Each structure stands twice: as structure tokens, then as C-alpha cells.
Short mmCIF file of C-alpha atoms in Angstrom, two decimals:
data_model
loop_
_atom_site.label_atom_id
_atom_site.label_comp_id
_atom_site.label_asym_id
_atom_site.label_seq_id
_atom_site.Cartn_x
_atom_site.Cartn_y
_atom_site.Cartn_z
CA UNK A 1 105.95 79.97 125.09
CA UNK A 2 103.44 82.44 123.45
CA UNK A 3 100.20 81.58 121.40
CA UNK A 4 99.97 83.63 118.35
CA UNK A 5 96.61 82.97 115.95
CA UNK A 6 96.46 83.16 112.21
CA UNK A 7 94.93 81.62 109.43
CA UNK A 8 97.74 81.10 106.89
CA UNK A 9 98.42 82.52 103.56
CA UNK A 10 95.24 84.85 102.66
CA UNK A 11 95.29 86.06 106.05
CA UNK A 12 98.90 86.73 106.04
CA UNK A 13 98.97 88.20 102.39
CA UNK A 14 96.08 90.54 103.50
CA UNK A 15 97.95 91.56 106.72
CA UNK A 16 101.25 92.13 105.08
CA UNK A 17 99.38 94.42 102.01
CA UNK A 18 97.59 96.76 105.19
CA UNK A 19 101.33 96.40 107.16
CA UNK A 20 103.86 96.99 104.55
CA UNK A 21 104.34 100.50 104.50
CA UNK A 22 104.83 100.70 108.36
CA UNK A 23 106.90 97.45 108.34
CA UNK A 24 109.41 99.08 105.90
CA UNK A 25 109.68 102.43 107.98
CA UNK A 26 110.03 100.43 110.96
CA UNK A 27 113.18 98.87 109.27
CA UNK A 28 114.31 102.42 107.94
CA UNK A 29 114.16 103.87 111.18
CA UNK A 30 116.12 101.48 113.04
CA UNK A 31 118.83 101.05 110.17
CA UNK A 32 121.96 99.90 110.38
CA UNK A 33 120.38 97.55 113.03
CA UNK A 34 117.72 95.08 113.04
CA UNK A 35 114.29 96.07 113.71
CA UNK A 36 111.93 93.55 115.69
CA UNK A 37 108.10 93.95 117.03
CA UNK A 38 104.98 92.07 117.00
CA UNK A 39 102.49 92.23 114.10
CA UNK A 40 98.75 92.76 114.86
CA UNK A 41 95.87 91.03 113.26
CA UNK A 42 94.42 94.38 112.42
CA UNK A 43 98.08 95.30 111.02
CA UNK A 44 99.29 97.53 113.81
CA UNK A 45 103.29 97.44 113.80
CA UNK A 46 103.85 97.22 117.66
CA UNK A 47 107.90 97.96 117.86
CA UNK A 48 110.21 96.31 120.45
CA UNK A 49 113.80 97.47 121.42
CA UNK A 50 116.21 95.14 119.84
CA UNK A 51 118.42 95.01 122.99
CA UNK A 52 121.29 93.61 120.95
CA UNK A 53 121.59 96.97 118.72
CA UNK A 54 122.98 94.91 116.26
CA UNK A 55 122.85 94.63 112.03
CA UNK A 56 123.23 90.66 112.48
CA UNK A 57 120.85 89.77 115.42
CA UNK A 58 118.11 90.80 117.57
CA UNK A 59 117.52 89.96 121.57
CA UNK A 60 114.33 90.80 123.06
CA UNK A 61 113.63 89.39 126.72
CA UNK A 62 110.81 87.27 127.00
CA UNK A 63 109.72 89.08 130.16
CA UNK A 64 109.35 92.38 127.39
CA UNK A 65 107.53 90.11 124.47
CA UNK A 66 104.97 88.92 127.32
CA UNK A 67 104.22 92.23 128.70
CA UNK A 68 104.27 93.56 124.99
CA UNK A 69 101.61 90.58 124.39
CA UNK A 70 99.69 91.66 127.40
CA UNK A 71 99.39 95.26 126.54
CA UNK A 72 98.21 94.52 122.83
CA UNK A 73 95.61 91.93 124.17
CA UNK A 74 94.61 94.74 126.89
CA UNK A 75 93.93 97.29 124.13
CA UNK A 76 91.85 95.06 122.09
CA UNK A 77 94.78 94.10 119.57
CA UNK A 78 95.48 90.51 118.21
CA UNK A 79 99.03 89.33 118.24
CA UNK A 80 99.73 87.21 115.35
CA UNK A 81 103.40 87.61 114.18
CA UNK A 82 106.80 88.61 114.82
CA UNK A 83 108.64 90.45 112.69
CA UNK A 84 112.63 91.42 112.35
CA UNK A 85 114.56 92.61 109.40
CA UNK A 86 117.74 91.72 107.76
CA UNK A 87 119.51 95.06 106.70
CA UNK A 88 121.99 93.46 104.94
CA UNK A 89 120.81 89.79 103.83
CA UNK A 90 117.75 88.66 102.01
CA UNK A 91 114.19 87.73 103.87
CA UNK A 92 115.02 83.87 104.58
CA UNK A 93 115.65 83.09 107.94
CA UNK A 94 119.13 82.70 109.55
CA UNK A 95 119.98 79.61 111.57
CA UNK A 96 119.31 81.35 114.86
CA UNK A 97 115.92 82.72 113.03
CA UNK A 98 115.01 78.97 112.94
CA UNK A 99 115.91 77.66 116.32
CA UNK A 100 113.87 80.71 117.68
CA UNK A 101 110.93 79.58 115.39
CA UNK A 102 111.12 76.13 116.32
CA UNK A 103 110.60 77.40 120.15
CA UNK A 104 106.96 78.71 118.65
CA UNK A 105 105.46 76.41 116.82
CA UNK A 106 102.43 78.14 114.85
CA UNK A 107 104.12 81.46 115.42
CA UNK A 108 104.61 83.43 111.85
CA UNK A 109 107.82 84.99 111.30
CA UNK A 110 107.91 87.89 109.14
CA UNK A 111 111.47 88.79 107.95
CA UNK A 112 111.79 92.09 106.03
CA UNK A 113 115.00 91.66 104.15
CA UNK A 114 117.22 93.36 101.17
CA UNK A 115 114.89 91.38 98.84
CA UNK A 116 111.91 92.45 100.15
CA UNK A 117 109.12 90.73 103.18
CA UNK A 118 108.75 86.91 103.33
CA UNK A 119 106.76 85.04 105.74
CA UNK A 120 108.14 81.81 107.63
CA UNK A 121 106.10 79.47 109.99
CA UNK A 122 107.89 76.24 111.88
CA UNK A 123 106.31 72.99 110.55
CA UNK A 124 106.03 70.98 113.47
CA UNK A 125 105.30 67.73 111.85
CA UNK A 126 108.45 68.17 109.66
CA UNK A 127 110.37 69.89 111.84
CA UNK A 128 111.22 72.34 109.13
CA UNK A 129 110.77 76.13 108.62
CA UNK A 130 108.23 76.26 105.52
CA UNK A 131 107.94 80.02 104.01
CA UNK A 132 104.53 80.96 103.52
CA UNK A 133 103.74 81.52 99.85
CA UNK A 134 103.06 85.07 99.09
CA UNK A 135 102.12 86.99 95.89
CA UNK A 136 104.60 89.61 94.78
#
């Protein structure tokens, strides 16, 4: 699958500090549907289209994601995380989110919930989704 690069805790905290306002704006813009996109190492929030147009899930074709990543890399940006929102739920991953994470080991998933923003990572060794602890 897609390859993302990011050192974990400190880098995620720094990234979210830069991107927080834009992530919340993306969530608000797409409400009541889930927002979805790619987060770059410089804090750029690159929105994708939620083809499901749903507040309960998102869908983005793999081809579209690949094209977006190629476009970002062409522009000198480094994709480091996937973000999406939960308009009516907390920032914990759904079962569907966990399955998606398992298909993309090493990718950081940022979830914007009605209780804040959290970052998650699939731990291949433990076969478990782990929350990346962030300072609030």
C-alpha cells in the first residue's frame, strides 16, 4: 500500500500544532459529512473528496489517493498521515478505521472527533491499533 514517513510522538504533536486550525476548518467545511485528506510534514492539509458523502464513513478510491500523493510529492511535499473526521462520535477509531489501518502499517491516522483530535498507528507486532499519546 501507500508508504508514509514520520517519526512518532514529538513529530506528530508538532505537526498537529501547526495543522490543528486547518484540520478543524476542513471538518467544519465538510460537516455533516466526514472530511478526509492527507496531512503533509509541513502541516499542509490536503483535502480529498469523501465519495461516500456520509457522516458515518468515508470512501476515497485508491487511485485518487495515489494521484494525490504523487501530486504532493511533485510539489515537494511529504505525505505523513491520513486524516478524517467523526462528526457525531469521538476521536477513537471505528472498526472500519481499524481495518483500514491494518492495511496501511506505519501510516499515522489522525481522527478529528467531537471530543478533539487524536492520532493512531497500527502496531504490526502487536496486531493492534495504538493511540499516539499527545499533550492536550
